[in-house]
PDB file of C-alpha atoms and ligand atoms in Angstrom:
ATOM      1  CA  UNK A   1      60.379 -38.702  25.866  1.00 48.00           C
ATOM      2  CA  UNK A   2      58.153 -37.546  28.673  1.00 57.00           C
ATOM      3  CA  UNK A   3      57.841 -39.351  31.997  1.00 58.00           C
ATOM      4  CA  UNK A   4      54.588 -41.101  31.140  1.00 56.00           C
ATOM      5  CA  UNK A   5      55.919 -42.424  27.795  1.00 59.00           C
ATOM      6  CA  UNK A   6      59.072 -43.573  29.499  1.00 64.00           C
ATOM      7  CA  UNK A   7      57.054 -45.569  32.012  1.00 61.00           C
ATOM      8  CA  UNK A   8      54.838 -47.033  29.362  1.00 61.00           C
ATOM      9  CA  UNK A   9      57.732 -48.144  27.212  1.00 65.00           C
ATOM     10  CA  UNK A  10      59.247 -49.838  30.268  1.00 62.00           C
ATOM     11  CA  UNK A  11      56.044 -51.820  30.746  1.00 58.00           C
ATOM     12  CA  UNK A  12      55.744 -52.717  27.081  1.00 59.00           C
ATOM     13  CA  UNK A  13      59.395 -53.743  26.952  1.00 61.00           C
ATOM     14  CA  UNK A  14      58.990 -55.938  30.033  1.00 57.00           C
ATOM     15  CA  UNK A  15      55.886 -57.549  28.529  1.00 57.00           C
ATOM     16  CA  UNK A  16      57.557 -58.007  25.103  1.00 59.00           C
ATOM     17  CA  UNK A  17      60.345 -59.949  26.720  1.00 53.00           C
ATOM     18  CA  UNK A  18      58.072 -62.902  27.173  1.00 50.00           C
ATOM     19  CA  UNK A  19      55.668 -62.622  24.266  1.00 52.00           C
ATOM     20  CA  UNK A  20      56.127 -65.999  22.632  1.00 46.00           C
ATOM     21  CA  UNK A  21      54.415 -68.082  19.935  1.00 53.00           C
ATOM     22  CA  UNK A  22      52.852 -70.598  20.346  1.00 59.00           C
ATOM     23  CA  UNK A  23      51.657 -69.967  23.861  1.00 72.00           C
ATOM     24  CA  UNK A  24      52.438 -72.153  26.852  1.00 84.00           C
ATOM     25  CA  UNK A  25      48.825 -72.046  28.047  1.00 84.00           C
ATOM     26  CA  UNK A  26      47.790 -75.114  26.055  1.00 84.00           C
ATOM     27  CA  UNK A  27      50.333 -77.244  27.881  1.00 87.00           C
ATOM     28  CA  UNK A  28      49.636 -75.977  31.386  1.00 94.00           C
ATOM     29  CA  UNK A  29      47.394 -78.025  33.660  1.00 95.00           C
ATOM     30  CA  UNK A  30      46.291 -75.984  36.640  1.00 96.00           C
ATOM     31  CA  UNK A  31      43.711 -77.574  38.935  1.00 96.00           C
ATOM     32  CA  UNK A  32      42.729 -74.588  41.092  1.00 97.00           C
ATOM     33  CA  UNK A  33      43.298 -70.845  40.822  1.00 97.00           C
ATOM     34  CA  UNK A  34      42.944 -69.074  44.148  1.00 97.00           C
ATOM     35  CA  UNK A  35      43.138 -65.277  44.337  1.00 97.00           C
ATOM     36  CA  UNK A  36      44.082 -63.460  47.540  1.00 97.00           C
ATOM     37  CA  UNK A  37      42.440 -60.082  47.973  1.00 95.00           C
ATOM     38  CA  UNK A  38      42.363 -57.272  50.520  1.00 94.00           C
ATOM     39  CA  UNK A  39      40.220 -54.187  50.980  1.00 90.00           C
ATOM     40  CA  UNK A  40      43.352 -52.042  51.278  1.00 89.00           C
ATOM     41  CA  UNK A  41      47.148 -52.259  51.124  1.00 90.00           C
ATOM     42  CA  UNK A  42      49.504 -53.239  53.912  1.00 91.00           C
ATOM     43  CA  UNK A  43      47.242 -55.743  55.678  1.00 94.00           C
ATOM     44  CA  UNK A  44      49.465 -58.723  54.889  1.00 96.00           C
ATOM     45  CA  UNK A  45      47.840 -59.996  51.690  1.00 96.00           C
ATOM     46  CA  UNK A  46      51.143 -60.960  50.061  1.00 97.00           C
ATOM     47  CA  UNK A  47      52.385 -62.544  53.282  1.00 98.00           C
ATOM     48  CA  UNK A  48      49.226 -64.668  53.561  1.00 98.00           C
ATOM     49  CA  UNK A  49      49.608 -65.673  49.892  1.00 98.00           C
ATOM     50  CA  UNK A  50      53.196 -66.746  50.618  1.00 98.00           C
ATOM     51  CA  UNK A  51      52.278 -68.615  53.804  1.00 98.00           C
ATOM     52  CA  UNK A  52      49.429 -70.444  52.069  1.00 98.00           C
ATOM     53  CA  UNK A  53      51.783 -71.504  49.274  1.00 98.00           C
ATOM     54  CA  UNK A  54      54.296 -72.778  51.830  1.00 98.00           C
ATOM     55  CA  UNK A  55      51.606 -74.712  53.705  1.00 97.00           C
ATOM     56  CA  UNK A  56      50.317 -76.334  50.506  1.00 97.00           C
ATOM     57  CA  UNK A  57      53.830 -77.203  49.369  1.00 98.00           C
ATOM     58  CA  UNK A  58      54.538 -78.872  52.721  1.00 97.00           C
ATOM     59  CA  UNK A  59      51.531 -81.104  52.027  1.00 95.00           C
ATOM     60  CA  UNK A  60      53.205 -82.150  48.787  1.00 96.00           C
ATOM     61  CA  UNK A  61      51.071 -80.105  46.391  1.00 97.00           C
ATOM     62  CA  UNK A  62      52.525 -78.529  43.259  1.00 98.00           C
ATOM     63  CA  UNK A  63      52.147 -74.803  43.775  1.00 98.00           C
ATOM     64  CA  UNK A  64      52.745 -71.637  41.770  1.00 98.00           C
ATOM     65  CA  UNK A  65      52.364 -67.994  42.735  1.00 98.00           C
ATOM     66  CA  UNK A  66      51.438 -65.329  40.219  1.00 97.00           C
ATOM     67  CA  UNK A  67      52.408 -61.990  41.721  1.00 95.00           C
ATOM     68  CA  UNK A  68      49.677 -59.802  40.239  1.00 93.00           C
ATOM     69  CA  UNK A  69      50.249 -57.055  42.791  1.00 90.00           C
ATOM     70  CA  UNK A  70      52.092 -55.277  40.031  1.00 82.00           C
ATOM     71  CA  UNK A  71      52.524 -51.918  41.693  1.00 77.00           C
ATOM     72  CA  UNK A  72      54.114 -53.451  44.789  1.00 80.00           C
ATOM     73  CA  UNK A  73      55.410 -56.893  43.859  1.00 85.00           C
ATOM     74  CA  UNK A  74      56.805 -58.434  47.052  1.00 92.00           C
ATOM     75  CA  UNK A  75      56.511 -62.192  46.479  1.00 97.00           C
ATOM     76  CA  UNK A  76      59.988 -62.820  44.946  1.00 96.00           C
ATOM     77  CA  UNK A  77      61.685 -61.054  47.848  1.00 95.00           C
ATOM     78  CA  UNK A  78      59.970 -63.052  50.610  1.00 97.00           C
ATOM     79  CA  UNK A  79      60.968 -66.286  48.847  1.00 98.00           C
ATOM     80  CA  UNK A  80      64.503 -65.052  48.164  1.00 97.00           C
ATOM     81  CA  UNK A  81      63.966 -65.557  44.424  1.00 97.00           C
ATOM     82  CA  UNK A  82      65.710 -63.165  42.060  1.00 93.00           C
ATOM     83  CA  UNK A  83      66.494 -65.361  39.078  1.00 93.00           C
ATOM     84  CA  UNK A  84      65.233 -64.148  35.734  1.00 91.00           C
ATOM     85  CA  UNK A  85      62.549 -66.346  34.128  1.00 92.00           C
ATOM     86  CA  UNK A  86      64.173 -68.395  31.378  1.00 91.00           C
ATOM     87  CA  UNK A  87      62.766 -68.352  27.864  1.00 88.00           C
ATOM     88  CA  UNK A  88      62.332 -71.861  26.443  1.00 88.00           C
ATOM     89  CA  UNK A  89      60.633 -71.189  23.122  1.00 83.00           C
ATOM     90  CA  UNK A  90      57.035 -71.988  24.040  1.00 86.00           C
ATOM     91  CA  UNK A  91      57.143 -69.496  26.894  1.00 90.00           C
ATOM     92  CA  UNK A  92      58.872 -68.416  30.029  1.00 92.00           C
ATOM     93  CA  UNK A  93      59.902 -70.823  32.784  1.00 94.00           C
ATOM     94  CA  UNK A  94      59.048 -69.343  36.166  1.00 96.00           C
ATOM     95  CA  UNK A  95      61.941 -69.610  38.609  1.00 97.00           C
ATOM     96  CA  UNK A  96      61.440 -71.928  41.576  1.00 97.00           C
ATOM     97  CA  UNK A  97      61.835 -71.217  45.260  1.00 98.00           C
ATOM     98  CA  UNK A  98      64.032 -73.433  47.426  1.00 98.00           C
ATOM     99  CA  UNK A  99      61.156 -75.848  48.127  1.00 98.00           C
ATOM    100  CA  UNK A 100      59.963 -75.871  44.504  1.00 98.00           C
ATOM    101  CA  UNK A 101      57.224 -73.206  44.367  1.00 98.00           C
ATOM    102  CA  UNK A 102      57.051 -71.632  40.881  1.00 98.00           C
ATOM    103  CA  UNK A 103      57.033 -67.850  40.991  1.00 97.00           C
ATOM    104  CA  UNK A 104      56.235 -65.264  38.343  1.00 95.00           C
ATOM    105  CA  UNK A 105      56.388 -61.574  39.044  1.00 92.00           C
ATOM    106  CA  UNK A 106      56.925 -58.420  37.063  1.00 87.00           C
ATOM    107  CA  UNK A 107      59.838 -57.679  39.363  1.00 86.00           C
ATOM    108  CA  UNK A 108      61.689 -60.645  37.892  1.00 89.00           C
ATOM    109  CA  UNK A 109      61.346 -59.147  34.408  1.00 84.00           C
ATOM    110  CA  UNK A 110      62.428 -55.586  35.107  1.00 79.00           C
ATOM    111  CA  UNK A 111      66.032 -54.582  34.539  1.00 73.00           C
ATOM    112  CA  UNK A 112      66.224 -53.112  38.027  1.00 75.00           C
ATOM    113  CA  UNK A 113      63.997 -54.424  40.786  1.00 72.00           C
ATOM    114  CA  UNK A 114      63.509 -50.928  42.170  1.00 73.00           C
ATOM    115  CA  UNK A 115      62.455 -49.336  38.867  1.00 72.00           C
ATOM    116  CA  UNK A 116      59.134 -47.618  39.432  1.00 71.00           C
ATOM    117  CA  UNK A 117      56.433 -48.739  37.045  1.00 70.00           C
ATOM    118  CA  UNK A 118      53.298 -46.703  36.686  1.00 71.00           C
ATOM    119  CA  UNK A 119      50.535 -48.717  35.145  1.00 68.00           C
ATOM    120  CA  UNK A 120      47.702 -47.603  32.985  1.00 68.00           C
ATOM    121  CA  UNK A 121      44.572 -49.690  33.449  1.00 68.00           C
ATOM    122  CA  UNK A 122      44.434 -51.461  30.075  1.00 69.00           C
ATOM    123  CA  UNK A 123      48.056 -52.592  30.311  1.00 76.00           C
ATOM    124  CA  UNK A 124      47.424 -54.460  33.551  1.00 79.00           C
ATOM    125  CA  UNK A 125      44.942 -56.866  31.965  1.00 81.00           C
ATOM    126  CA  UNK A 126      47.363 -57.551  29.101  1.00 83.00           C
ATOM    127  CA  UNK A 127      50.297 -58.260  31.394  1.00 85.00           C
ATOM    128  CA  UNK A 128      48.235 -60.603  33.567  1.00 89.00           C
ATOM    129  CA  UNK A 129      46.920 -62.469  30.529  1.00 88.00           C
ATOM    130  CA  UNK A 130      50.522 -63.002  29.507  1.00 89.00           C
ATOM    131  CA  UNK A 131      51.337 -64.276  32.965  1.00 91.00           C
ATOM    132  CA  UNK A 132      48.607 -66.829  32.293  1.00 92.00           C
ATOM    133  CA  UNK A 133      49.190 -67.551  28.577  1.00 91.00           C
ATOM    134  CA  UNK A 134      52.939 -67.345  28.149  1.00 92.00           C
ATOM    135  CA  UNK A 135      54.288 -68.776  31.383  1.00 94.00           C
ATOM    136  CA  UNK A 136      55.168 -72.469  31.481  1.00 95.00           C
ATOM    137  CA  UNK A 137      53.465 -73.312  34.760  1.00 96.00           C
ATOM    138  CA  UNK A 138      53.235 -76.985  33.809  1.00 95.00           C
ATOM    139  CA  UNK A 139      51.149 -79.224  36.093  1.00 96.00           C
ATOM    140  CA  UNK A 140      50.019 -77.355  39.187  1.00 97.00           C
ATOM    141  CA  UNK A 141      47.579 -78.297  41.905  1.00 98.00           C
ATOM    142  CA  UNK A 142      47.271 -74.668  42.975  1.00 98.00           C
ATOM    143  CA  UNK A 143      48.083 -71.349  41.365  1.00 98.00           C
ATOM    144  CA  UNK A 144      47.815 -68.603  43.978  1.00 98.00           C
ATOM    145  CA  UNK A 145      47.299 -65.086  42.666  1.00 97.00           C
ATOM    146  CA  UNK A 146      48.417 -62.161  44.805  1.00 97.00           C
ATOM    147  CA  UNK A 147      45.977 -59.466  43.654  1.00 95.00           C
ATOM    148  CA  UNK A 148      46.623 -55.718  43.671  1.00 92.00           C
ATOM    149  CA  UNK A 149      45.255 -54.283  46.945  1.00 92.00           C
ATOM    150  CA  UNK A 150      41.872 -52.627  47.275  1.00 91.00           C
ATOM    151  CA  UNK A 151      38.642 -52.787  45.335  1.00 89.00           C
ATOM    152  CA  UNK A 152      39.513 -50.487  42.464  1.00 87.00           C
ATOM    153  CA  UNK A 153      39.989 -51.229  38.766  1.00 87.00           C
ATOM    154  CA  UNK A 154      43.308 -53.028  39.199  1.00 87.00           C
ATOM    155  CA  UNK A 155      42.147 -56.103  41.175  1.00 91.00           C
ATOM    156  CA  UNK A 156      38.954 -56.167  39.117  1.00 91.00           C
ATOM    157  CA  UNK A 157      40.923 -56.273  35.863  1.00 89.00           C
ATOM    158  CA  UNK A 158      43.127 -59.088  37.164  1.00 90.00           C
ATOM    159  CA  UNK A 159      40.120 -61.130  38.266  1.00 92.00           C
ATOM    160  CA  UNK A 160      38.473 -60.607  34.880  1.00 90.00           C
ATOM    161  CA  UNK A 161      41.634 -61.741  33.117  1.00 89.00           C
ATOM    162  CA  UNK A 162      41.970 -65.082  34.901  1.00 93.00           C
ATOM    163  CA  UNK A 163      39.759 -68.134  35.547  1.00 94.00           C
ATOM    164  CA  UNK A 164      39.685 -67.668  39.333  1.00 96.00           C
ATOM    165  CA  UNK A 165      38.023 -70.537  41.282  1.00 96.00           C
ATOM    166  CA  UNK A 166      37.880 -68.852  44.677  1.00 96.00           C
ATOM    167  CA  UNK A 167      38.922 -65.802  46.637  1.00 96.00           C
ATOM    168  CA  UNK A 168      40.489 -65.444  50.074  1.00 97.00           C
ATOM    169  CA  UNK A 169      40.060 -62.055  51.720  1.00 96.00           C
ATOM    170  CA  UNK A 170      42.716 -60.772  54.119  1.00 95.00           C
ATOM    171  CA  UNK A 171      41.905 -58.026  56.595  1.00 94.00           C
ATOM    172  CA  UNK A 172      43.335 -56.389  59.686  1.00 92.00           C
ATOM    173  CA  UNK A 173      41.011 -55.940  62.712  1.00 90.00           C
ATOM    174  CA  UNK A 174      40.507 -52.275  61.870  1.00 84.00           C
ATOM    175  CA  UNK A 175      38.947 -52.844  58.456  1.00 82.00           C
ATOM    176  CA  UNK A 176      36.573 -55.381  59.941  1.00 78.00           C
ATOM    177  CA  UNK A 177      34.742 -52.574  61.703  1.00 76.00           C
ATOM    178  CA  UNK A 178      33.818 -50.618  58.575  1.00 75.00           C
ATOM    179  CA  UNK A 179      32.745 -51.257  55.038  1.00 85.00           C
ATOM    180  CA  UNK A 180      36.107 -52.283  53.566  1.00 86.00           C
ATOM    181  CA  UNK A 181      35.665 -56.039  53.855  1.00 88.00           C
ATOM    182  CA  UNK A 182      32.016 -55.935  52.834  1.00 90.00           C
ATOM    183  CA  UNK A 183      33.063 -54.019  49.717  1.00 91.00           C
ATOM    184  CA  UNK A 184      35.605 -56.715  48.845  1.00 92.00           C
ATOM    185  CA  UNK A 185      32.993 -59.439  49.328  1.00 93.00           C
ATOM    186  CA  UNK A 186      30.546 -57.499  47.145  1.00 93.00           C
ATOM    187  CA  UNK A 187      33.132 -57.245  44.406  1.00 92.00           C
ATOM    188  CA  UNK A 188      33.742 -61.007  44.490  1.00 94.00           C
ATOM    189  CA  UNK A 189      29.982 -61.613  44.407  1.00 93.00           C
ATOM    190  CA  UNK A 190      29.588 -59.293  41.432  1.00 92.00           C
ATOM    191  CA  UNK A 191      32.273 -61.274  39.618  1.00 92.00           C
ATOM    192  CA  UNK A 192      30.430 -64.478  40.628  1.00 94.00           C
ATOM    193  CA  UNK A 193      33.601 -65.882  42.186  1.00 95.00           C
ATOM    194  CA  UNK A 194      33.054 -67.844  45.432  1.00 95.00           C
ATOM    195  CA  UNK A 195      34.642 -66.367  48.557  1.00 96.00           C
ATOM    196  CA  UNK A 196      36.545 -69.158  50.309  1.00 96.00           C
ATOM    197  CA  UNK A 197      36.707 -67.102  53.467  1.00 96.00           C
ATOM    198  CA  UNK A 198      38.212 -64.319  55.527  1.00 95.00           C
ATOM    199  CA  UNK A 199      41.595 -64.273  57.281  1.00 96.00           C
ATOM    200  CA  UNK A 200      42.233 -61.747  60.017  1.00 95.00           C
ATOM    201  CA  UNK A 201      45.879 -60.649  60.103  1.00 95.00           C
ATOM    202  CA  UNK A 202      47.604 -58.617  62.856  1.00 94.00           C
ATOM    203  CA  UNK A 203      44.934 -60.002  65.143  1.00 93.00           C
ATOM    204  CA  UNK A 204      47.077 -59.797  68.293  1.00 93.00           C
ATOM    205  CA  UNK A 205      50.678 -59.816  69.501  1.00 93.00           C
ATOM    206  CA  UNK A 206      52.278 -61.846  72.259  1.00 88.00           C
ATOM    207  CA  UNK A 207      54.344 -59.906  74.801  1.00 87.00           C
ATOM    208  CA  UNK A 208      57.828 -61.463  74.648  1.00 84.00           C
ATOM    209  CA  UNK A 209      58.394 -61.102  78.398  1.00 89.00           C
ATOM    210  CA  UNK A 210      55.044 -61.890  80.047  1.00 91.00           C
ATOM    211  CA  UNK A 211      53.489 -63.819  77.093  1.00 87.00           C
ATOM    212  CA  UNK A 212      50.266 -61.902  77.486  1.00 89.00           C
ATOM    213  CA  UNK A 213      48.077 -61.583  74.379  1.00 89.00           C
ATOM    214  CA  UNK A 214      47.837 -57.908  73.342  1.00 92.00           C
ATOM    215  CA  UNK A 215      45.155 -56.839  70.885  1.00 89.00           C
ATOM    216  CA  UNK A 216      47.197 -54.031  69.324  1.00 85.00           C
ATOM    217  CA  UNK A 217      44.564 -52.892  66.830  1.00 81.00           C
ATOM    218  CA  UNK A 218      41.606 -53.318  69.144  1.00 79.00           C
ATOM    219  CA  UNK A 219      39.472 -56.321  69.838  1.00 81.00           C
ATOM    220  CA  UNK A 220      39.907 -59.183  67.411  1.00 84.00           C
ATOM    221  CA  UNK A 221      36.798 -59.325  65.260  1.00 87.00           C
ATOM    222  CA  UNK A 222      37.647 -62.038  62.736  1.00 90.00           C
ATOM    223  CA  UNK A 223      34.747 -64.364  63.453  1.00 92.00           C
ATOM    224  CA  UNK A 224      32.250 -61.546  63.900  1.00 92.00           C
ATOM    225  CA  UNK A 225      33.458 -59.701  60.795  1.00 91.00           C
ATOM    226  CA  UNK A 226      33.196 -62.830  58.668  1.00 93.00           C
ATOM    227  CA  UNK A 227      29.672 -63.451  59.930  1.00 93.00           C
ATOM    228  CA  UNK A 228      28.623 -59.878  59.172  1.00 91.00           C
ATOM    229  CA  UNK A 229      30.066 -60.125  55.664  1.00 91.00           C
ATOM    230  CA  UNK A 230      28.394 -63.520  55.276  1.00 93.00           C
ATOM    231  CA  UNK A 231      31.583 -65.424  54.423  1.00 95.00           C
ATOM    232  CA  UNK A 232      33.387 -68.307  56.171  1.00 96.00           C
ATOM    233  CA  UNK A 233      35.971 -67.425  58.838  1.00 96.00           C
ATOM    234  CA  UNK A 234      39.316 -69.096  58.108  1.00 96.00           C
ATOM    235  CA  UNK A 235      41.456 -67.969  61.011  1.00 95.00           C
ATOM    236  CA  UNK A 236      43.429 -65.182  62.676  1.00 94.00           C
ATOM    237  CA  UNK A 237      47.170 -64.590  62.485  1.00 95.00           C
ATOM    238  CA  UNK A 238      49.140 -62.753  65.173  1.00 95.00           C
ATOM    239  CA  UNK A 239      51.703 -60.019  64.575  1.00 95.00           C
ATOM    240  CA  UNK A 240      54.906 -62.017  64.711  1.00 95.00           C
ATOM    241  CA  UNK A 241      58.255 -60.206  64.356  1.00 95.00           C
ATOM    242  CA  UNK A 242      59.810 -63.553  63.459  1.00 96.00           C
ATOM    243  CA  UNK A 243      57.528 -63.774  60.419  1.00 97.00           C
ATOM    244  CA  UNK A 244      58.431 -60.225  59.331  1.00 97.00           C
ATOM    245  CA  UNK A 245      62.139 -61.077  59.648  1.00 98.00           C
ATOM    246  CA  UNK A 246      61.822 -64.310  57.683  1.00 98.00           C
ATOM    247  CA  UNK A 247      59.992 -62.412  54.915  1.00 98.00           C
ATOM    248  CA  UNK A 248      62.634 -59.669  54.843  1.00 97.00           C
ATOM    249  CA  UNK A 249      65.375 -62.277  54.611  1.00 98.00           C
ATOM    250  CA  UNK A 250      63.680 -64.245  51.817  1.00 98.00           C
ATOM    251  CA  UNK A 251      63.179 -67.248  54.080  1.00 98.00           C
ATOM    252  CA  UNK A 252      59.382 -67.473  54.408  1.00 98.00           C
ATOM    253  CA  UNK A 253      59.634 -71.198  53.643  1.00 98.00           C
ATOM    254  CA  UNK A 254      61.395 -71.743  56.964  1.00 98.00           C
ATOM    255  CA  UNK A 255      58.654 -70.086  59.032  1.00 98.00           C
ATOM    256  CA  UNK A 256      56.514 -72.314  61.216  1.00 96.00           C
ATOM    257  CA  UNK A 257      53.729 -71.512  63.668  1.00 95.00           C
ATOM    258  CA  UNK A 258      50.620 -73.096  65.152  1.00 93.00           C
ATOM    259  CA  UNK A 259      48.387 -70.566  63.399  1.00 93.00           C
ATOM    260  CA  UNK A 260      49.781 -71.248  59.930  1.00 94.00           C
ATOM    261  CA  UNK A 261      50.120 -75.029  60.287  1.00 92.00           C
ATOM    262  CA  UNK A 262      46.734 -75.922  58.837  1.00 92.00           C
ATOM    263  CA  UNK A 263      46.384 -73.195  56.240  1.00 96.00           C
ATOM    264  CA  UNK A 264      46.416 -75.778  53.441  1.00 95.00           C
ATOM    265  CA  UNK A 265      43.041 -77.054  54.679  1.00 95.00           C
ATOM    266  CA  UNK A 266      41.465 -73.712  53.709  1.00 94.00           C
ATOM    267  CA  UNK A 267      41.591 -74.676  50.054  1.00 94.00           C
ATOM    268  CA  UNK A 268      40.722 -78.233  49.266  1.00 83.00           C
ATOM    269  CA  UNK A 269      40.804 -79.859  45.871  1.00 76.00           C
ATOM    270  CA  UNK A 270      37.480 -81.549  45.049  1.00 71.00           C
TER     271      UNK A 270
HETATM  272  P1  ADP B   1      50.088 -56.327  51.604  1.00 85.24           P
HETATM  273  O1  ADP B   1      50.372 -57.407  50.604  1.00 85.24           O
HETATM  274  O2  ADP B   1      48.705 -56.428  52.169  1.00 85.24           O
HETATM  275  O3  ADP B   1      50.405 -54.953  51.122  1.00 85.24           O
HETATM  276  P2  ADP B   1      52.371 -57.454  52.995  1.00 85.24           P
HETATM  277  O4  ADP B   1      52.032 -58.905  53.019  1.00 85.24           O
HETATM  278  O5  ADP B   1      53.368 -56.988  51.994  1.00 85.24           O
HETATM  279  O6  ADP B   1      51.049 -56.574  52.873  1.00 85.24           O
HETATM  280  O7  ADP B   1      52.829 -57.064  54.477  1.00 85.24           O
HETATM  281  C1  ADP B   1      53.297 -55.781  54.809  1.00 85.24           C
HETATM  282  C2  ADP B   1      54.446 -55.916  55.794  1.00 85.24           C
HETATM  283  O8  ADP B   1      53.967 -56.447  57.033  1.00 85.24           O
HETATM  284  C3  ADP B   1      55.554 -56.855  55.326  1.00 85.24           C
HETATM  285  O9  ADP B   1      56.792 -56.312  55.702  1.00 85.24           O
HETATM  286  C4  ADP B   1      55.285 -58.151  56.069  1.00 85.24           C
HETATM  287  O10 ADP B   1      56.472 -58.890  56.308  1.00 85.24           O
HETATM  288  C5  ADP B   1      54.678 -57.655  57.362  1.00 85.24           C
HETATM  289  N1  ADP B   1      53.689 -58.592  57.919  1.00 85.24           N
HETATM  290  C6  ADP B   1      52.560 -59.059  57.354  1.00 85.24           C
HETATM  291  N2  ADP B   1      51.872 -59.874  58.180  1.00 85.24           N
HETATM  292  C7  ADP B   1      52.595 -59.924  59.319  1.00 85.24           C
HETATM  293  C8  ADP B   1      52.419 -60.599  60.595  1.00 85.24           C
HETATM  294  N3  ADP B   1      51.353 -61.375  60.822  1.00 85.24           N
HETATM  295  N4  ADP B   1      53.384 -60.422  61.541  1.00 85.24           N
HETATM  296  C9  ADP B   1      54.446 -59.628  61.317  1.00 85.24           C
HETATM  297  N5  ADP B   1      54.668 -58.960  60.159  1.00 85.24           N
HETATM  298  C10 ADP B   1      53.750 -59.111  59.163  1.00 85.24           C
END
């Protein structure tokens, strides 16, 4: 078996594990599906998805996260979740985090978390549809979808496969200067999905000794960038080593900060 076939069979096997009849979709009641997008990788998209879920959960909402960033699934790790989804006949039960956030990720279905999986375009749509159809999400106020990074086929396919109500775009100050964010907004517009707004991550750091604000990646341009891209500005998050540590240790639910306190107000139920 060559390398490509080997990879493909891994994907098919992972997907087969939770192909069930009849599907769970008919029983799920999900009020709002919010996708989190970024113009490129590494800007903190998954972290913002996790923080938003935590903020909503603290307000008492029922929240699920679909980790659709299938080439770099990082959601289970930041929540310290590694339990395999349980099959209950009508579908797969997503494991819950310590505060009760339901999580589904390809990483939870692979034999070994560090197995590389190389995706071919058409398989992505199928896997995501199964994350929607065959997962017993139950009653959720919010399902947050951590999209694959960038504006290529992968995020597009995911968005086409799900009934997304709104998109949040995450960017670092650097991308706000060029076309990256505008491209992401254009993609959302083409899909006719409303952009809820823009979040600037890595906006600044605070010097631990003198407490001075340092704009590591240049001048913060969150508000300006949002205005230029014609989307609402949601807020800016600093680089916080404490946040990175909490994520690494699977304890994102314990993180608290002024900047993340009101994140739940970004997405309101009608
Ligand atoms: P993406 O999903 O855009 O690829 P991640 O959310 O996985 O990016 O973040 C990349 C890395 O940066 C992770 O290790 C994460 O913990 C860290 N990180 C993200 N945002 C911050 C922040 N505001 N402060 C400190 N570390 C952060």
